[in-house]
PDB file of C-alpha atoms in Angstrom:
ATOM      1  CA  UNK A 207    -159.075  13.021  57.605  1.00  0.00           C
ATOM      2  CA  UNK A 208    -158.843  12.725  53.807  1.00  0.00           C
ATOM      3  CA  UNK A 209    -160.489  16.115  53.346  1.00  0.00           C
ATOM      4  CA  UNK A 210    -158.023  17.809  55.664  1.00  0.00           C
ATOM      5  CA  UNK A 211    -155.076  16.388  53.638  1.00  0.00           C
ATOM      6  CA  UNK A 212    -156.533  17.848  50.440  1.00  0.00           C
ATOM      7  CA  UNK A 213    -156.864  21.238  52.137  1.00  0.00           C
ATOM      8  CA  UNK A 214    -153.478  21.033  53.855  1.00  0.00           C
ATOM      9  CA  UNK A 215    -151.473  20.423  50.654  1.00  0.00           C
ATOM     10  CA  UNK A 216    -152.584  23.641  48.854  1.00  0.00           C
ATOM     11  CA  UNK A 217    -152.166  25.643  52.072  1.00  0.00           C
ATOM     12  CA  UNK A 218    -148.590  24.343  52.485  1.00  0.00           C
ATOM     13  CA  UNK A 219    -147.875  25.079  48.813  1.00  0.00           C
ATOM     14  CA  UNK A 220    -149.122  28.658  49.215  1.00  0.00           C
ATOM     15  CA  UNK A 221    -147.138  29.148  52.430  1.00  0.00           C
ATOM     16  CA  UNK A 222    -144.019  27.768  50.736  1.00  0.00           C
ATOM     17  CA  UNK A 223    -144.464  30.137  47.798  1.00  0.00           C
ATOM     18  CA  UNK A 224    -145.001  33.108  50.131  1.00  0.00           C
ATOM     19  CA  UNK A 225    -141.883  32.162  52.096  1.00  0.00           C
ATOM     20  CA  UNK A 226    -139.819  31.880  48.910  1.00  0.00           C
ATOM     21  CA  UNK A 227    -141.228  35.148  47.543  1.00  0.00           C
ATOM     22  CA  UNK A 228    -140.500  36.938  50.821  1.00  0.00           C
ATOM     23  CA  UNK A 229    -136.911  35.678  50.804  1.00  0.00           C
ATOM     24  CA  UNK A 230    -136.449  36.802  47.188  1.00  0.00           C
ATOM     25  CA  UNK A 231    -137.776  40.255  48.084  1.00  0.00           C
ATOM     26  CA  UNK A 232    -135.339  40.497  51.001  1.00  0.00           C
ATOM     27  CA  UNK A 233    -132.471  39.570  48.664  1.00  0.00           C
ATOM     28  CA  UNK A 234    -133.399  42.478  46.391  1.00  0.00           C
ATOM     29  CA  UNK A 235    -132.870  44.952  49.237  1.00  0.00           C
ATOM     30  CA  UNK A 236    -129.877  45.120  51.547  1.00  0.00           C
ATOM     31  CA  UNK A 237    -130.148  45.404  55.315  1.00  0.00           C
ATOM     32  CA  UNK A 238    -129.967  49.215  55.254  1.00  0.00           C
ATOM     33  CA  UNK A 239    -132.826  49.464  52.745  1.00  0.00           C
ATOM     34  CA  UNK A 240    -130.593  50.272  49.761  1.00  0.00           C
ATOM     35  CA  UNK A 241    -131.535  48.354  46.638  1.00  0.00           C
ATOM     36  CA  UNK A 242    -128.995  46.033  45.139  1.00  0.00           C
ATOM     37  CA  UNK A 243    -128.095  45.516  41.530  1.00  0.00           C
ATOM     38  CA  UNK A 244    -126.889  42.290  40.030  1.00  0.00           C
ATOM     39  CA  UNK A 245    -123.745  43.608  38.364  1.00  0.00           C
ATOM     40  CA  UNK A 246    -122.526  42.308  35.052  1.00  0.00           C
ATOM     41  CA  UNK A 247    -118.844  42.500  35.887  1.00  0.00           C
ATOM     42  CA  UNK A 248    -117.209  44.318  38.764  1.00  0.00           C
ATOM     43  CA  UNK A 249    -119.412  46.262  41.222  1.00  0.00           C
ATOM     44  CA  UNK A 250    -118.697  49.989  41.534  1.00  0.00           C
ATOM     45  CA  UNK A 251    -115.870  51.191  43.732  1.00  0.00           C
ATOM     46  CA  UNK A 252    -118.060  54.037  45.058  1.00  0.00           C
ATOM     47  CA  UNK A 253    -121.817  54.574  45.385  1.00  0.00           C
ATOM     48  CA  UNK A 254    -123.238  58.023  46.130  1.00  0.00           C
ATOM     49  CA  UNK A 255    -126.762  58.211  47.576  1.00  0.00           C
ATOM     50  CA  UNK A 256    -126.811  61.901  48.546  1.00  0.00           C
ATOM     51  CA  UNK A 257    -129.895  62.892  46.528  1.00  0.00           C
ATOM     52  CA  UNK A 258    -129.000  66.571  46.120  1.00  0.00           C
ATOM     53  CA  UNK A 259    -125.441  65.744  45.035  1.00  0.00           C
ATOM     54  CA  UNK A 260    -126.646  63.247  42.410  1.00  0.00           C
ATOM     55  CA  UNK A 261    -129.227  65.777  41.162  1.00  0.00           C
ATOM     56  CA  UNK A 262    -126.583  68.535  40.857  1.00  0.00           C
ATOM     57  CA  UNK A 263    -124.175  66.310  38.928  1.00  0.00           C
ATOM     58  CA  UNK A 264    -126.984  65.081  36.679  1.00  0.00           C
ATOM     59  CA  UNK A 265    -128.658  68.377  35.757  1.00  0.00           C
ATOM     60  CA  UNK A 266    -125.874  70.906  36.504  1.00  0.00           C
ATOM     61  CA  UNK A 267    -128.120  72.807  38.911  1.00  0.00           C
ATOM     62  CA  UNK A 268    -129.495  72.559  42.418  1.00  0.00           C
ATOM     63  CA  UNK A 269    -132.991  71.180  42.913  1.00  0.00           C
ATOM     64  CA  UNK A 270    -135.621  73.807  43.598  1.00  0.00           C
ATOM     65  CA  UNK A 271    -137.832  73.593  46.671  1.00  0.00           C
ATOM     66  CA  UNK A 272    -140.589  72.253  44.377  1.00  0.00           C
ATOM     67  CA  UNK A 273    -138.466  69.333  43.096  1.00  0.00           C
ATOM     68  CA  UNK A 274    -139.065  66.234  45.218  1.00  0.00           C
ATOM     69  CA  UNK A 275    -136.263  63.703  44.745  1.00  0.00           C
ATOM     70  CA  UNK A 276    -137.756  60.270  45.385  1.00  0.00           C
ATOM     71  CA  UNK A 277    -134.642  58.180  44.658  1.00  0.00           C
ATOM     72  CA  UNK A 278    -131.081  58.950  43.618  1.00  0.00           C
ATOM     73  CA  UNK A 279    -127.973  56.861  43.180  1.00  0.00           C
ATOM     74  CA  UNK A 280    -124.622  57.344  41.415  1.00  0.00           C
ATOM     75  CA  UNK A 281    -122.120  54.547  40.780  1.00  0.00           C
ATOM     76  CA  UNK A 282    -118.447  55.134  40.019  1.00  0.00           C
ATOM     77  CA  UNK A 283    -115.736  52.722  38.949  1.00  0.00           C
ATOM     78  CA  UNK A 284    -112.213  53.965  39.612  1.00  0.00           C
ATOM     79  CA  UNK A 285    -108.687  52.635  39.431  1.00  0.00           C
ATOM     80  CA  UNK A 286    -105.339  53.982  40.576  1.00  0.00           C
ATOM     81  CA  UNK A 287    -105.286  56.365  37.606  1.00  0.00           C
ATOM     82  CA  UNK A 288    -108.715  57.875  38.338  1.00  0.00           C
ATOM     83  CA  UNK A 289    -112.345  57.542  37.276  1.00  0.00           C
ATOM     84  CA  UNK A 290    -112.928  54.827  34.675  1.00  0.00           C
ATOM     85  CA  UNK A 291    -116.718  54.996  34.267  1.00  0.00           C
ATOM     86  CA  UNK A 292    -119.861  56.287  36.007  1.00  0.00           C
ATOM     87  CA  UNK A 293    -123.624  55.804  35.982  1.00  0.00           C
ATOM     88  CA  UNK A 294    -126.486  57.516  37.815  1.00  0.00           C
ATOM     89  CA  UNK A 295    -130.239  57.072  38.306  1.00  0.00           C
ATOM     90  CA  UNK A 296    -132.849  59.581  39.522  1.00  0.00           C
ATOM     91  CA  UNK A 297    -136.591  59.511  40.113  1.00  0.00           C
ATOM     92  CA  UNK A 298    -138.015  62.992  40.736  1.00  0.00           C
ATOM     93  CA  UNK A 299    -141.448  64.527  41.189  1.00  0.00           C
ATOM     94  CA  UNK A 300    -140.383  67.378  38.954  1.00  0.00           C
ATOM     95  CA  UNK A 301    -141.372  70.998  39.387  1.00  0.00           C
ATOM     96  CA  UNK A 302    -142.921  72.851  36.439  1.00  0.00           C
ATOM     97  CA  UNK A 303    -139.654  74.779  36.077  1.00  0.00           C
ATOM     98  CA  UNK A 304    -137.561  71.615  35.822  1.00  0.00           C
ATOM     99  CA  UNK A 305    -139.977  70.063  33.302  1.00  0.00           C
ATOM    100  CA  UNK A 306    -139.916  73.252  31.228  1.00  0.00           C
ATOM    101  CA  UNK A 307    -136.123  73.360  31.257  1.00  0.00           C
ATOM    102  CA  UNK A 308    -135.570  69.677  30.449  1.00  0.00           C
ATOM    103  CA  UNK A 309    -138.501  68.854  28.165  1.00  0.00           C
ATOM    104  CA  UNK A 310    -139.878  72.074  26.680  1.00  0.00           C
ATOM    105  CA  UNK A 311    -136.674  74.148  26.398  1.00  0.00           C
ATOM    106  CA  UNK A 312    -134.656  70.943  25.811  1.00  0.00           C
ATOM    107  CA  UNK A 313    -131.567  72.324  27.563  1.00  0.00           C
ATOM    108  CA  UNK A 314    -129.534  69.148  26.901  1.00  0.00           C
ATOM    109  CA  UNK A 315    -130.345  68.856  23.176  1.00  0.00           C
ATOM    110  CA  UNK A 316    -132.237  65.572  23.481  1.00  0.00           C
ATOM    111  CA  UNK A 317    -134.287  63.873  20.769  1.00  0.00           C
ATOM    112  CA  UNK A 318    -137.555  61.984  21.300  1.00  0.00           C
ATOM    113  CA  UNK A 319    -137.330  58.216  20.923  1.00  0.00           C
ATOM    114  CA  UNK A 320    -139.848  56.153  18.992  1.00  0.00           C
ATOM    115  CA  UNK A 321    -140.093  53.392  21.593  1.00  0.00           C
ATOM    116  CA  UNK A 322    -139.180  53.390  25.266  1.00  0.00           C
ATOM    117  CA  UNK A 323    -136.903  50.541  26.265  1.00  0.00           C
ATOM    118  CA  UNK A 324    -136.027  49.160  29.668  1.00  0.00           C
ATOM    119  CA  UNK A 325    -132.829  50.238  31.388  1.00  0.00           C
ATOM    120  CA  UNK A 326    -130.394  47.422  32.045  1.00  0.00           C
ATOM    121  CA  UNK A 327    -128.489  47.248  35.312  1.00  0.00           C
ATOM    122  CA  UNK A 328    -130.791  49.607  37.202  1.00  0.00           C
ATOM    123  CA  UNK A 329    -131.783  49.687  40.877  1.00  0.00           C
ATOM    124  CA  UNK A 330    -135.066  47.957  41.716  1.00  0.00           C
ATOM    125  CA  UNK A 331    -136.743  51.324  42.419  1.00  0.00           C
ATOM    126  CA  UNK A 332    -135.960  52.569  38.880  1.00  0.00           C
ATOM    127  CA  UNK A 333    -138.998  50.865  37.373  1.00  0.00           C
ATOM    128  CA  UNK A 334    -141.578  52.331  35.021  1.00  0.00           C
ATOM    129  CA  UNK A 335    -144.089  51.072  32.500  1.00  0.00           C
ATOM    130  CA  UNK A 336    -142.883  51.994  28.994  1.00  0.00           C
ATOM    131  CA  UNK A 337    -146.447  52.784  27.857  1.00  0.00           C
ATOM    132  CA  UNK A 338    -146.822  55.370  30.644  1.00  0.00           C
ATOM    133  CA  UNK A 339    -143.740  57.483  29.814  1.00  0.00           C
ATOM    134  CA  UNK A 340    -142.302  59.396  26.889  1.00  0.00           C
ATOM    135  CA  UNK A 341    -138.552  59.331  26.416  1.00  0.00           C
ATOM    136  CA  UNK A 342    -135.951  61.803  25.232  1.00  0.00           C
ATOM    137  CA  UNK A 343    -132.392  60.664  24.685  1.00  0.00           C
ATOM    138  CA  UNK A 344    -129.082  62.248  23.841  1.00  0.00           C
ATOM    139  CA  UNK A 345    -127.759  61.242  20.438  1.00  0.00           C
ATOM    140  CA  UNK A 346    -124.165  61.727  21.647  1.00  0.00           C
ATOM    141  CA  UNK A 347    -124.165  60.394  25.220  1.00  0.00           C
ATOM    142  CA  UNK A 348    -125.974  57.971  27.494  1.00  0.00           C
ATOM    143  CA  UNK A 349    -128.421  60.561  28.914  1.00  0.00           C
ATOM    144  CA  UNK A 350    -132.031  59.326  28.946  1.00  0.00           C
ATOM    145  CA  UNK A 351    -135.048  61.151  30.421  1.00  0.00           C
ATOM    146  CA  UNK A 352    -138.420  59.411  30.780  1.00  0.00           C
ATOM    147  CA  UNK A 353    -141.331  61.777  31.507  1.00  0.00           C
ATOM    148  CA  UNK A 354    -144.548  60.449  33.025  1.00  0.00           C
ATOM    149  CA  UNK A 355    -147.488  60.950  30.668  1.00  0.00           C
ATOM    150  CA  UNK A 356    -150.029  61.159  33.505  1.00  0.00           C
ATOM    151  CA  UNK A 357    -148.053  63.038  36.164  1.00  0.00           C
ATOM    152  CA  UNK A 358    -144.839  64.980  36.717  1.00  0.00           C
ATOM    153  CA  UNK A 359    -142.654  61.970  37.530  1.00  0.00           C
ATOM    154  CA  UNK A 360    -139.263  62.083  35.849  1.00  0.00           C
ATOM    155  CA  UNK A 361    -137.025  59.037  35.477  1.00  0.00           C
ATOM    156  CA  UNK A 362    -133.492  60.006  34.479  1.00  0.00           C
ATOM    157  CA  UNK A 363    -130.325  58.044  33.873  1.00  0.00           C
ATOM    158  CA  UNK A 364    -126.955  58.510  32.230  1.00  0.00           C
ATOM    159  CA  UNK A 365    -123.670  56.702  31.994  1.00  0.00           C
ATOM    160  CA  UNK A 366    -120.262  57.446  30.643  1.00  0.00           C
ATOM    161  CA  UNK A 367    -116.552  57.000  30.964  1.00  0.00           C
ATOM    162  CA  UNK A 368    -113.901  58.934  32.814  1.00  0.00           C
ATOM    163  CA  UNK A 369    -111.483  61.225  31.082  1.00  0.00           C
ATOM    164  CA  UNK A 370    -109.446  59.668  28.329  1.00  0.00           C
ATOM    165  CA  UNK A 371    -105.755  59.795  29.032  1.00  0.00           C
ATOM    166  CA  UNK A 372    -103.796  62.024  26.695  1.00  0.00           C
ATOM    167  CA  UNK A 373    -100.460  61.397  25.078  1.00  0.00           C
ATOM    168  CA  UNK A 374     -97.605  61.009  27.536  1.00  0.00           C
ATOM    169  CA  UNK A 375     -95.330  63.969  27.999  1.00  0.00           C
ATOM    170  CA  UNK A 376     -92.357  63.836  25.646  1.00  0.00           C
ATOM    171  CA  UNK A 377     -89.012  63.466  27.375  1.00  0.00           C
ATOM    172  CA  UNK A 378     -87.191  66.759  27.811  1.00  0.00           C
ATOM    173  CA  UNK A 379     -84.848  67.470  24.965  1.00  0.00           C
ATOM    174  CA  UNK A 380     -81.176  67.460  25.828  1.00  0.00           C
ATOM    175  CA  UNK A 381     -79.050  69.894  23.893  1.00  0.00           C
ATOM    176  CA  UNK A 382     -75.808  68.292  23.035  1.00  0.00           C
ATOM    177  CA  UNK A 383     -72.694  70.065  21.892  1.00  0.00           C
ATOM    178  CA  UNK A 384     -72.367  70.025  18.146  1.00  0.00           C
ATOM    179  CA  UNK A 385     -69.992  67.532  16.634  1.00  0.00           C
ATOM    180  CA  UNK A 386     -66.706  69.210  15.734  1.00  0.00           C
ATOM    181  CA  UNK A 387     -66.340  69.885  12.036  1.00  0.00           C
ATOM    182  CA  UNK A 388     -64.680  72.500   9.899  1.00  0.00           C
ATOM    183  CA  UNK A 389     -66.010  75.334  11.982  1.00  0.00           C
ATOM    184  CA  UNK A 390     -64.749  75.437  15.573  1.00  0.00           C
ATOM    185  CA  UNK A 391     -67.343  75.087  18.323  1.00  0.00           C
ATOM    186  CA  UNK A 392     -65.803  77.863  20.412  1.00  0.00           C
ATOM    187  CA  UNK A 393     -65.242  81.464  19.583  1.00  0.00           C
ATOM    188  CA  UNK A 394     -61.708  82.512  18.649  1.00  0.00           C
ATOM    189  CA  UNK A 395     -59.446  83.877  21.338  1.00  0.00           C
ATOM    190  CA  UNK A 396     -59.450  87.621  21.775  1.00  0.00           C
ATOM    191  CA  UNK A 397     -56.159  89.343  21.522  1.00  0.00           C
ATOM    192  CA  UNK A 398     -55.601  92.572  23.244  1.00  0.00           C
ATOM    193  CA  UNK A 399     -54.019  95.141  21.019  1.00  0.00           C
TER     194      UNK A 399
END
């Protein structure tokens, strides 16, 4: 009996850990399979998961038949006045043409980074080992591309803000009649001669 208690305690501890771990994994994914993000602040007002649409908005082109989009997600925060900010994530098995355009031809004017850093506030599927990718980043915007060193996997993300509101329209000018002075404001009467 004593031996079975010593065996039962570790088994129960392992089962408890597995149950807790399984519950934590379920909390990381919603019921429809979409990964969740623990938002720092307000969650987005709109989430786009149409892979081709996210790809087109990210790279300003349609994916080729050789580009295999593994994951794609775009988040938008809007208010009554329009788009406030946006953020997107992509994981693609990139075609040679896409790799040439993004990395070799450097169509977005990116610069290589010295060290790859993790991406904060990313979906659970946007995970990579920094040692296994090389990164290029935009010096002027939030665009980051991480290229797999051992395969053609591309991790891409960007974020930004909506359009900045311009100056308000000036009120229309109202032309007022000039203040009477020495010179009359009306033309003199015409006499018929």
